[in-house]
CSV table of C-alpha atoms and ligand atoms in Angstrom, one decimal:
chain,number,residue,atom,x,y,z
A,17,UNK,CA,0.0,0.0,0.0
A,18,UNK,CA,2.3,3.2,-1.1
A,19,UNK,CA,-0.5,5.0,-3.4
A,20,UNK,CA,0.8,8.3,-3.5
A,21,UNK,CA,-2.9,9.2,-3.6
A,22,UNK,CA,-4.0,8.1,-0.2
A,23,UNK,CA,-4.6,10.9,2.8
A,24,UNK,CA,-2.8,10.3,6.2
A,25,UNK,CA,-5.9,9.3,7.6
A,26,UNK,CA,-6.3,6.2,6.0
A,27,UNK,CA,-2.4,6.0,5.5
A,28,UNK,CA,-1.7,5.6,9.7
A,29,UNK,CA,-4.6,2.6,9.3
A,30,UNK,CA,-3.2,0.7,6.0
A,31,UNK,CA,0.6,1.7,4.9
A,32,UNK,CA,3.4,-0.9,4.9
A,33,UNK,CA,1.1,-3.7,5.7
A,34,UNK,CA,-0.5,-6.4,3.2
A,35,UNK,CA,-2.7,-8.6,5.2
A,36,UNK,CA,-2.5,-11.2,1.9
A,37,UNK,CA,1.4,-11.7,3.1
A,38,UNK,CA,0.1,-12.9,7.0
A,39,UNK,CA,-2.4,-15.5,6.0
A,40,UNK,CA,-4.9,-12.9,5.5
A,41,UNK,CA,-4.6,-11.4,8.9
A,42,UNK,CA,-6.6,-8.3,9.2
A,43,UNK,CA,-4.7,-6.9,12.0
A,44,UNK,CA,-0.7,-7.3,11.7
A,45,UNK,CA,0.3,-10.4,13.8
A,46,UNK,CA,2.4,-10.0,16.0
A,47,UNK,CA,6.0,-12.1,15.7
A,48,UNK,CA,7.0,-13.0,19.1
A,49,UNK,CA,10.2,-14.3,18.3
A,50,UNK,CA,13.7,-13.4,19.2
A,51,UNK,CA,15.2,-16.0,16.4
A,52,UNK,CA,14.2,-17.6,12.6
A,53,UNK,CA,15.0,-21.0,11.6
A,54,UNK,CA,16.8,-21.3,8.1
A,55,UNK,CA,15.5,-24.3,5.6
A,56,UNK,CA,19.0,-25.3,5.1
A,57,UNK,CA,22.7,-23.9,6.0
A,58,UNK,CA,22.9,-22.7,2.6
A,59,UNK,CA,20.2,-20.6,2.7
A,60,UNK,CA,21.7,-19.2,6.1
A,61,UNK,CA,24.8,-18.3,4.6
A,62,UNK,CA,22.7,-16.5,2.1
A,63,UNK,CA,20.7,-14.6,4.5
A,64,UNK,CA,23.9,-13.5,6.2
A,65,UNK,CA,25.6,-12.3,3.3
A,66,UNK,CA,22.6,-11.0,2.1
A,67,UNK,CA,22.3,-12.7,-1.1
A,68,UNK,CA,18.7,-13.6,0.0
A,69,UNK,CA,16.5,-11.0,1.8
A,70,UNK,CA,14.6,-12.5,5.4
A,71,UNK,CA,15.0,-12.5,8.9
A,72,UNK,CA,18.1,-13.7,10.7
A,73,UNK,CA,17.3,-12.4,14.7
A,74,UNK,CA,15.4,-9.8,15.6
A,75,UNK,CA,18.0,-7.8,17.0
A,76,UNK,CA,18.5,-7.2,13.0
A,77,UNK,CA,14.7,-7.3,11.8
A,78,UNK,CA,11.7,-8.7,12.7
A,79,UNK,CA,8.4,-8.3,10.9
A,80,UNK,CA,6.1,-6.9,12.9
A,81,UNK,CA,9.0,-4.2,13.8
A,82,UNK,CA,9.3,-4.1,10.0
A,83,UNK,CA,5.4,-2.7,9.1
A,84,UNK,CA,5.8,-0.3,12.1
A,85,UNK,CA,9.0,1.0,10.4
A,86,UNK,CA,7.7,1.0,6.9
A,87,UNK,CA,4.3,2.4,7.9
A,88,UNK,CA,6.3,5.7,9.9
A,89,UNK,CA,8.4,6.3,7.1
A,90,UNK,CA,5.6,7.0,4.6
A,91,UNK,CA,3.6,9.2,7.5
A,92,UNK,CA,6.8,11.1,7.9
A,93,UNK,CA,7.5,11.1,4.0
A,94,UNK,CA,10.8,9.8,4.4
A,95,UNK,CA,12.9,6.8,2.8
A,96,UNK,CA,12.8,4.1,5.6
A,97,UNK,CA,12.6,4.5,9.3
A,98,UNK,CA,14.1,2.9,12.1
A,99,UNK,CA,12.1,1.7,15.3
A,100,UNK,CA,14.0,1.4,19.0
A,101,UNK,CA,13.3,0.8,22.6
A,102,UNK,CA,13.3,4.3,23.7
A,103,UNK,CA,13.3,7.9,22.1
A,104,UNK,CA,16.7,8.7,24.0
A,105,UNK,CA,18.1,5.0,22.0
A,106,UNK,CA,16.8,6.6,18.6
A,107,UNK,CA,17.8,10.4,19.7
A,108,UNK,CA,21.4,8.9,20.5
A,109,UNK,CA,21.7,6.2,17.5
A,110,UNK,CA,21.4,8.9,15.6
A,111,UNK,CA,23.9,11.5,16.7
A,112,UNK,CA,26.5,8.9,17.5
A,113,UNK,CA,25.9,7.4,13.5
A,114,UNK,CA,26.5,11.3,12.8
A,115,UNK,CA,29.5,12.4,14.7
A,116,UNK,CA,32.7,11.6,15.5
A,117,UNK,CA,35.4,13.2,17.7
A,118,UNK,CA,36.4,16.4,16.7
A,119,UNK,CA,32.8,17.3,15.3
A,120,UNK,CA,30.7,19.7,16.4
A,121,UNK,CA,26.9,19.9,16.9
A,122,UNK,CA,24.8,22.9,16.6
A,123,UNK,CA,21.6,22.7,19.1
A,124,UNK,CA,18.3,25.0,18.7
A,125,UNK,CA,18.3,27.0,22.3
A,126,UNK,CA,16.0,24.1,24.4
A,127,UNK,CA,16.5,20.1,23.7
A,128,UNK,CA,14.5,17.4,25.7
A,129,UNK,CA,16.6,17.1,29.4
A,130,UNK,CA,18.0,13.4,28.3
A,131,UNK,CA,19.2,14.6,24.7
A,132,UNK,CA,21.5,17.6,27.1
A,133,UNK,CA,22.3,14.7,29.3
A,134,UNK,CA,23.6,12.5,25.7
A,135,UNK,CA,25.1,16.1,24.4
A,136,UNK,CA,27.2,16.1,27.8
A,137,UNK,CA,28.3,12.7,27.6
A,138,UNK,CA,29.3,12.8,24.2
A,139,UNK,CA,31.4,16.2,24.6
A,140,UNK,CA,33.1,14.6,28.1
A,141,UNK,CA,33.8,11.0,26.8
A,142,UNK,CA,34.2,11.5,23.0
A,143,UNK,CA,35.3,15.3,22.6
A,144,UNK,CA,32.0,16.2,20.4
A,145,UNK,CA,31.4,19.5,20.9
A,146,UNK,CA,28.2,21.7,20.7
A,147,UNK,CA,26.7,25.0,21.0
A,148,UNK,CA,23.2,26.2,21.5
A,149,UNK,CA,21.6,29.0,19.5
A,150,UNK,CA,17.7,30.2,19.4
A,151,UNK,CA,18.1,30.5,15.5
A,152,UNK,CA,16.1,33.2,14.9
A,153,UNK,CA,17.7,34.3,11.9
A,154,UNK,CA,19.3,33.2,8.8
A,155,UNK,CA,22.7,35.2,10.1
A,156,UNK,CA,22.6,34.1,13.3
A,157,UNK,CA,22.5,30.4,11.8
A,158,UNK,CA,25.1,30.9,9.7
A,159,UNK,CA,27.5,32.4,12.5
A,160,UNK,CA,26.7,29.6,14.6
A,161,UNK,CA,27.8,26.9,12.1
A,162,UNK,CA,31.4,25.7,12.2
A,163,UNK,CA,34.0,24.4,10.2
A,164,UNK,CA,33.5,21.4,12.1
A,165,UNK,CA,29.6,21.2,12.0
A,166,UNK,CA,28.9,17.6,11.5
A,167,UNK,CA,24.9,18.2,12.0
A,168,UNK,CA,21.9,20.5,13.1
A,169,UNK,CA,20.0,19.0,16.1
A,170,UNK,CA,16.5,20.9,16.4
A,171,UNK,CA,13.3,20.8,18.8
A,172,UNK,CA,10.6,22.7,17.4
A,173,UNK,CA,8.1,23.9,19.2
A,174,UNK,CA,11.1,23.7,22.1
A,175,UNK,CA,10.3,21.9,25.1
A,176,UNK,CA,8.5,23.4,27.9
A,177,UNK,CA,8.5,27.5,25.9
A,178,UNK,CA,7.0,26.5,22.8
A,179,UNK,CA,9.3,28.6,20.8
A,180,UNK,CA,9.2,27.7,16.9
A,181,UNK,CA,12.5,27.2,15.0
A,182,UNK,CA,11.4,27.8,11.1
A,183,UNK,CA,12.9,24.5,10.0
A,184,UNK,CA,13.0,25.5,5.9
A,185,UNK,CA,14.9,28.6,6.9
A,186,UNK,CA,17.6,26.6,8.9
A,187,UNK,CA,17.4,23.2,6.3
A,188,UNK,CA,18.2,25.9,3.3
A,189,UNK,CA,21.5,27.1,4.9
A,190,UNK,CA,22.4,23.6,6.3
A,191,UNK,CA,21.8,22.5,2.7
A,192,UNK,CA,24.2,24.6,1.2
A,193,UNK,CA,26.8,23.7,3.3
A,194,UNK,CA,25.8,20.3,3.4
A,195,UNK,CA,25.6,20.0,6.9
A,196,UNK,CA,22.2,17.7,8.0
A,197,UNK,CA,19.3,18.2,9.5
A,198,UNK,CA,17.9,16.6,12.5
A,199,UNK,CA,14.5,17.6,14.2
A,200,UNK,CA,13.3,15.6,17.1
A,201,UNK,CA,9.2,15.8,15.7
A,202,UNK,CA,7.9,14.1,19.3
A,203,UNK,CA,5.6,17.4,20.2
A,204,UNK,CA,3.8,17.4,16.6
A,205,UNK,CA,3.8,13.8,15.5
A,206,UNK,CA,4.0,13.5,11.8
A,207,UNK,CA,0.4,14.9,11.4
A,208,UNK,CA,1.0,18.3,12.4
A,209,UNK,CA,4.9,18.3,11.0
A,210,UNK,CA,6.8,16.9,8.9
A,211,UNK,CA,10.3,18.3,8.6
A,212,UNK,CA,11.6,16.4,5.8
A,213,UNK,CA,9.2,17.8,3.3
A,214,UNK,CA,10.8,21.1,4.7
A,215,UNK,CA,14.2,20.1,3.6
A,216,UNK,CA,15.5,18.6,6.7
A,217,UNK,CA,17.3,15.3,5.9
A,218,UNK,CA,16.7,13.1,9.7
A,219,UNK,CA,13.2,13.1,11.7
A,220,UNK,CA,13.4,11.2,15.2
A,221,UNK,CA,10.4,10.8,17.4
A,222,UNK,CA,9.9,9.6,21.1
A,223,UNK,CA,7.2,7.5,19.8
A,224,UNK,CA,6.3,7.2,23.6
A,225,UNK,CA,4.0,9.8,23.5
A,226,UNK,CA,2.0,11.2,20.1
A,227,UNK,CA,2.4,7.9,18.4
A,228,UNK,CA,1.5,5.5,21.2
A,229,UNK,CA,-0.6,8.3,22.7
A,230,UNK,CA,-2.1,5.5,25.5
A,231,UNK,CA,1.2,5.9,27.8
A,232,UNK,CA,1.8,1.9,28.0
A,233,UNK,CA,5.0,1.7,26.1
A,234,UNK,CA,8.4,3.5,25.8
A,235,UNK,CA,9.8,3.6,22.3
A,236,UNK,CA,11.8,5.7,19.9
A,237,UNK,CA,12.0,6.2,15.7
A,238,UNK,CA,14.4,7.3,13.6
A,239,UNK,CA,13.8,8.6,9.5
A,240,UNK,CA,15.8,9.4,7.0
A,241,UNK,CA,17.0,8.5,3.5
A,242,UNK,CA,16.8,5.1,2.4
A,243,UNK,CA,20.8,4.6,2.0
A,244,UNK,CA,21.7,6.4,5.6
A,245,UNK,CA,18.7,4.5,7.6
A,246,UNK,CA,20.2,1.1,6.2
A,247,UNK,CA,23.6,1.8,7.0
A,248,UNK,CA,22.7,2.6,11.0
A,249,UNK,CA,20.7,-0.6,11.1
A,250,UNK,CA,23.7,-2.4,10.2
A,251,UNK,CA,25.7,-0.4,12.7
A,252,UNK,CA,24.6,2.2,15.4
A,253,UNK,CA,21.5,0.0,15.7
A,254,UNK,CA,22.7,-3.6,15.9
A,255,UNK,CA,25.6,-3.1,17.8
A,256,UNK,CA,24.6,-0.9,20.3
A,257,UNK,CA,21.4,-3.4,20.6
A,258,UNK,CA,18.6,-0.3,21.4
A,259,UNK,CA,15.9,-1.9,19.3
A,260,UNK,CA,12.5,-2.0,20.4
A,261,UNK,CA,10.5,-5.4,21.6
A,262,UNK,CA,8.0,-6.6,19.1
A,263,UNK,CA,5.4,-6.3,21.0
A,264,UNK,CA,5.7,-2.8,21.8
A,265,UNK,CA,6.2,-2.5,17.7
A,266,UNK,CA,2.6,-4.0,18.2
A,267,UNK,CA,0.9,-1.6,20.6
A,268,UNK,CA,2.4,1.3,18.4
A,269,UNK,CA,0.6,0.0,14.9
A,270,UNK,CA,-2.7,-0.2,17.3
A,271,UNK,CA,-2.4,3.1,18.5
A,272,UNK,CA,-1.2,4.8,15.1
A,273,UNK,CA,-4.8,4.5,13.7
A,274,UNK,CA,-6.1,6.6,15.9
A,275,UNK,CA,-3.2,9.5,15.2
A,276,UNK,CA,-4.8,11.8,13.7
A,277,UNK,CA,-8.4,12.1,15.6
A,278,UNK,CA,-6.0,12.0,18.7
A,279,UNK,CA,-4.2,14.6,17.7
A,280,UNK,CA,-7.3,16.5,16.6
A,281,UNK,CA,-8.8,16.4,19.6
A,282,UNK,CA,-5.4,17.2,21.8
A,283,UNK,CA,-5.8,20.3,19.7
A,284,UNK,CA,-9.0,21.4,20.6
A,285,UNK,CA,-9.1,21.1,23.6
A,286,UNK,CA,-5.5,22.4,24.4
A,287,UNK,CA,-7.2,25.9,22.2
A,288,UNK,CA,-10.1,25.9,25.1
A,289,UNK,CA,-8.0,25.6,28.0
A,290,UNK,CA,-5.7,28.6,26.0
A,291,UNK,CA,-8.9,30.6,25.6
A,292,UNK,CA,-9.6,29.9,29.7
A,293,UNK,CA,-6.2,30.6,30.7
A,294,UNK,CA,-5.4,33.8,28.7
A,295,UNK,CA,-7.8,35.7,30.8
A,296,UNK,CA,-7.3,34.3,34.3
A,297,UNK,CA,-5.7,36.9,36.8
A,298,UNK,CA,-3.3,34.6,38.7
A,299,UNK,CA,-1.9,33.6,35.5
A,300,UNK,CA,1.4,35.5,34.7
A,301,UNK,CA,2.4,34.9,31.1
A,302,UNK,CA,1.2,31.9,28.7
A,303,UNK,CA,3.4,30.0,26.0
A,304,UNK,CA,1.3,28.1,23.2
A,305,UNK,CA,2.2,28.7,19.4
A,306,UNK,CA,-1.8,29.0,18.6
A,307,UNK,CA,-1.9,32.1,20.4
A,308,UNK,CA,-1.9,34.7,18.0
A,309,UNK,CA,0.5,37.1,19.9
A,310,UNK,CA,3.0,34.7,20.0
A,311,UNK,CA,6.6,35.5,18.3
A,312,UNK,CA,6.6,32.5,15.5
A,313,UNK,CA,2.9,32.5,15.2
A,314,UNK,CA,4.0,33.5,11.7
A,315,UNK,CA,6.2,30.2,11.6
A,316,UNK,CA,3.5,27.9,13.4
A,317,UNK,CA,1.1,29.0,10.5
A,318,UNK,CA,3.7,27.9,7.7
A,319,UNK,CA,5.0,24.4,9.1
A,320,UNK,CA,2.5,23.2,11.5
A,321,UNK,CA,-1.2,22.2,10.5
A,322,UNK,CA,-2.2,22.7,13.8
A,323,UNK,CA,-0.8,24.5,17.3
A,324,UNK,CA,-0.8,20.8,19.4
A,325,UNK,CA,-1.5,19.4,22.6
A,326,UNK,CA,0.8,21.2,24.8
A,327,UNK,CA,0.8,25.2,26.2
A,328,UNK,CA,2.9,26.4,29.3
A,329,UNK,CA,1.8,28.8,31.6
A,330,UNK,CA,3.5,30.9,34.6
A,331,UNK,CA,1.8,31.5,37.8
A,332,UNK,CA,1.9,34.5,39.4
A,333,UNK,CA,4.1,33.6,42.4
A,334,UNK,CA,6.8,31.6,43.3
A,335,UNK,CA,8.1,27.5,42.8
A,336,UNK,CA,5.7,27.0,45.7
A,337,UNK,CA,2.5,28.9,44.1
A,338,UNK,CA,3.3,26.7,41.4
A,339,UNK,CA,3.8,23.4,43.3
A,340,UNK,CA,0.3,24.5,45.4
A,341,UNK,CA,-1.6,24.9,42.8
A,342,UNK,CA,-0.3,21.2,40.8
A,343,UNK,CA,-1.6,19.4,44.3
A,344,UNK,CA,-4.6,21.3,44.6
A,345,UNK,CA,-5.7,19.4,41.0
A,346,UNK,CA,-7.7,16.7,40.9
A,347,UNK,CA,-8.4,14.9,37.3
A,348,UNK,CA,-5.2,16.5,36.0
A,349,UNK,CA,-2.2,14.3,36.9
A,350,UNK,CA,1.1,15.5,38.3
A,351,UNK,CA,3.5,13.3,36.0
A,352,UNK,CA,6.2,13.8,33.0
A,353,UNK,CA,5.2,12.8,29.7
A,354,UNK,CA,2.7,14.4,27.1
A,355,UNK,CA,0.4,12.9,24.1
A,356,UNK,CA,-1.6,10.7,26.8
A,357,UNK,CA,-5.7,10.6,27.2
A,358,UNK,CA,-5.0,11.8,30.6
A,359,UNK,CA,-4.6,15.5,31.1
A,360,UNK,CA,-0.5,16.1,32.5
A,361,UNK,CA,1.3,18.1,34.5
A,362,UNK,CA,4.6,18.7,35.4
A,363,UNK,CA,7.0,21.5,36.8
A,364,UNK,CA,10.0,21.8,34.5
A,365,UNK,CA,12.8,23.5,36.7
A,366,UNK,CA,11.9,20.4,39.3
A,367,UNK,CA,11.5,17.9,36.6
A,368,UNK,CA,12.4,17.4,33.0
A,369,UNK,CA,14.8,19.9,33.0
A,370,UNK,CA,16.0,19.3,36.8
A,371,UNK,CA,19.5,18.4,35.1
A,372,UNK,CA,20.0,21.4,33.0
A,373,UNK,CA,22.2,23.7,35.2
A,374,UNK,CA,20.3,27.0,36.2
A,375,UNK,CA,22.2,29.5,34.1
A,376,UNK,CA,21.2,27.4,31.2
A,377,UNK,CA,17.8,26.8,32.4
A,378,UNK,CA,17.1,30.8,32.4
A,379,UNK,CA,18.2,31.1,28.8
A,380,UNK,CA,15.6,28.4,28.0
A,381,UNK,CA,13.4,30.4,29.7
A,382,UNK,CA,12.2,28.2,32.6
A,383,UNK,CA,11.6,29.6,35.4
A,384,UNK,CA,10.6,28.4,38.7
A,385,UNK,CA,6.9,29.4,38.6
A,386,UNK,CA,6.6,27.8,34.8
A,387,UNK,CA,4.3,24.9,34.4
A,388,UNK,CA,3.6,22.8,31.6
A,389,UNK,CA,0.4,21.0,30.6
A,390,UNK,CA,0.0,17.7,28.0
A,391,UNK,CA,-3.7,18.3,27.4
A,392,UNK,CA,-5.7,14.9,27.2
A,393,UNK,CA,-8.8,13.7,25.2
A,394,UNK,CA,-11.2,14.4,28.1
A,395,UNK,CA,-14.0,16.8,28.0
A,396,UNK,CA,-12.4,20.3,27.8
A,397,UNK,CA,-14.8,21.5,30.3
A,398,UNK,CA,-14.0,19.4,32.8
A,399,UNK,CA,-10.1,20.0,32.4
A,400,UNK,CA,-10.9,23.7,32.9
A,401,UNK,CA,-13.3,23.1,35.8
A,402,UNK,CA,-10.4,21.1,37.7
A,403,UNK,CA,-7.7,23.8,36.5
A,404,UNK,CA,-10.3,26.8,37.9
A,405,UNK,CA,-10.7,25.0,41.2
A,406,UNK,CA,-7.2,24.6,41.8
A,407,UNK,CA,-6.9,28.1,41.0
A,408,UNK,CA,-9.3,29.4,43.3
A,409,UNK,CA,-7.6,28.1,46.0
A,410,UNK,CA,-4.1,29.6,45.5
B,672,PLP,C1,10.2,12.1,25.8
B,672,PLP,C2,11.1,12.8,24.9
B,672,PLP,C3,12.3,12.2,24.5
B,672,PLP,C4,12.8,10.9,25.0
B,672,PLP,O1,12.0,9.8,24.7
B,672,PLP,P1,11.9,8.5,25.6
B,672,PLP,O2,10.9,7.7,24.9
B,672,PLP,O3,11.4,8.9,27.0
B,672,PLP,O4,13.3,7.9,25.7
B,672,PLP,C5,13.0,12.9,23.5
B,672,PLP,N1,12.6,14.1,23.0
B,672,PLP,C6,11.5,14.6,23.4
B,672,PLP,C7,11.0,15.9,22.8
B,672,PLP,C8,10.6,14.0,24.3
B,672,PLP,O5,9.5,14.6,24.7
C-alpha cells in the first residue's frame, strides 16, 4: 500500500502492511520471536551475506518491527525509518551514526533534558562538541555553524516555551553547506509536522507519546533517506542493541490508527484551555504557538497544521505557588510525559529539566513558577473546571 494518492488518515490505518502476506490477517500479527530457523545452511549463509532478503534475529529485523517502520516512514514522508526501545536510544543512534570526535553539533536553544544529558556525555567521553543558538535568523544560523559542524540537532516547538524554530529557513542554509538536519518531531507527530518535506534530511520521534498516545509503552523512531537508515541498522542499531521489543512495535501500529483524531482532539481542547487561561488573573504569562501574539505564530502557520496538545503557563508567584496549585488538582495528573488521554502536568525547573544547570535553564526560559500542561482527550470542560478549582484556592 504506497498509493501516492491516499490521505494520512487512511495511511496511519493501512501503509506498509498487506494482510494477503500474513495469512490474510486483518490486524498485523504480531512475531513474538527473538530468532528464525533457516530451511537449510545454505540458505543461512545466504541470509547473512545478504544474497537472500529475510529475517536472521530480531536484533536485525523482525516483521512486525518491520510494518511499524515502513508504515512511519511513509507518514513522515521519508525513505525508511528505524524503530527502537526508547526515544533517548533513537535520539542517541542517531547522533552517534552522525559524529565523530572532533565534530561539532549545533543545538536550537531548548533540547529534551536526556538529549542535554547525551550532548554532555558525548562532549566529556568522546570530545564532540556543541553550542546552542535560538536561530532566529538566517545570520545568526550561519555564524553559529562551524567548520566542524557535523549536524543540526532541532526541537521545534522547544520543550517546555513552545518557541518555533522555522525549519525550511535553517534546512536551506544547512543544505548549502551540506551540513544535515535533524529535528526531534515528538511534540507534533507526523500529522502536524513533517520536517523532511521542509528540507531537513533526519526526523526522530519519542514515539512514547503522540504515536503510542495511551502511555503503555516507551519507544523511539528514527527517518531518513533510504541509504543512511540502512547503514545505521547495520551499525549504530545492531551493535549498540537499542531496538524495540516486538510487542511494543505491536501496541504502536494499534495506537497509530487513531493518530490523527488523537491529535485532533489534543488540539482542541488544548485551544479551550488557551482561551480559559489567557484571561485568568493569577496567570502571569502563557506559551502556546496558537496564540496569536505569539513571536513564530508567523512560523507555526507555515509548518505546523495545527498549534498541538501542549501550552505552558506561569503563575503569578513563586516555585511554591506553582507546586500549590499542581496538588490542589484533581483529574489532572502531576506526572512527565505528554500525548496521553490523561490531562499532564509537570513543573520543568523540578522535573524534565532538573539536570539542565540553572544558568542554562534561564536562557531556556524556565523559570521556577513555569508549568507545563499535555492536554488529554477528556471533555475540555472538565479540564478547565479542575484547573479553575485549583486556582481558586491559590
Ligand atoms: C520524551 C522525549 C524524548 C525521550 O524519549 P523517551 O521515549 O522517553 O526515551 C526525546 N525528545 C522529546 C522531545 C521528548 O519529549
Amino acid at each position: 500500500m504506497e498509493d501516492k494518492n491516499l490521505r494520512f488518515e487512511t495511511e496511519v490505518i493501512h501503509s506498509g502492511y498487506v494482510s494477503d502476506e500474513h495469512q490474510g490477517s486483518l490486524v498485523p500479527p504480531l512475531y513474538q520471536t527473538s530468532t528464525f530457523t533457516f530451511s537449510t545452511a545454505k540458505q543461512g549463509e545466504k541470509r547473512f551475506s545478504g544474497e537472500e532478503e529475510g529475517f536472521i534475529y530480531s536484533r536485525l529485523g523482525n516483521p512486525t518491527v518491520k510494518i511499524l517502520e515502513e508504515r512511519l516512514a511513509i507518514l513522515e514522508k521519508g525513505g525508511a525509518a528505524l524503530a527502537f526501545s526508547s526515544g533517548m536510544a533513537a535520539v542517541s543512534a542517531a547522533l552517534i551514526a552522525l559524529t565523530k570526535t572532533g565534530d561539532h553539533i549545533l543545538c536550537s536553544q531548548g533540547v529534551y533534558g536526556c538529549t542535554f544529558g547525551f550532548l554532555q556525555l558525548l562532549k566529556e567521553k568522546y570530545g564532540i562538541e556543541h553550542d546552542f543558538s535560538s536561530m532566529d535568523s538566517i545570520e545568526m544560523v550561519e555564524k553559529a555553524i562551524l567548520p566542524n559542524t557535523a549536524c543540526i540537532y532541532i526541537e521545534t516547538p522547544i520543550n517546555p516555551t513552545m518557541k518555533l524554530v522555522d525549519l525550511g529557513q535553517v534546512a536551506k542554509i544547512a543544505d548549502e553547506k551540506g551540513i544535515p538536519v535533524v529535528v526531534d518531531n515528538t511534540f507534533c507527530s507526523p500529522y502536524l509536522q513533517t520536517p523532511l518535506t521542509h528540507g531537513c534530511d533526519v526526523v526522530i520521534h519519542s514515539a512514547t507519546k503522540y504515536i503510542c498516545g495511551h502511555g503503555d509503552v516507551l519507544a523511539g523512531i528514527v527517518v531518513g533517506k533510504k541509504e543512511w537508515i540502512q547503514k545505521v541498522s547495520r551499525t549504530t542499531q545492531k551493535d549498540i542493541g537499542g531496538i524495540i521489543s516486538p510487542f511494543d512495535a505491536w501496541l504502536l501500529l494499534r495506537g497509530l490508527k487513531t493518530l490523527p483524531i488523537r491529535v485532533d482532539r489534543h488540539c482542541d481542547n488544548t485551544e479551550k484551555i488557551f482561551q480559559f487561561l489567557r484571561n485568568h488573573p493569577k496567570i502571569d504569562a502563557i506559551y502556546y504557538p496558537g496564540d496569536a501574539d505569539h513571536p513564530d505564530y508567523q512560523i507555526m502557520k507555515k509548518q505546523m497544521k495545527k498549534p498541538g496538545g501542549l501550552i505552558s503557563f506561569s503563575i503569578r508567584g513563586t516555585k511554591e505557588t506553582a507546586q500549590r496549585l499542581m496538588n490542589e488538582l484533581n483529574l489532572i495528573k502531576i506526572a512527565v510525559s505528554l500525548g496521553d488521554a490523561e490531562t499532564l502536568i509537570q513543573h520543568p525547573a523540578t522535573m524534565t529539566h532538573a539536570v539542565v544547570p540553572e544558568e542554562e535553564r534561564r536562557k531556556m526560559g524556565i523559570t521556577e513558577n513555569l508549568l507545563r500542561l499535555s492536554v488529554g482527550l477528556e471533555a475540555w470542560e472538565d479540564i478547565i473546571d479542575d484547573l479553575e478549582q485549583a486556582l481558586e484556592k491559590i
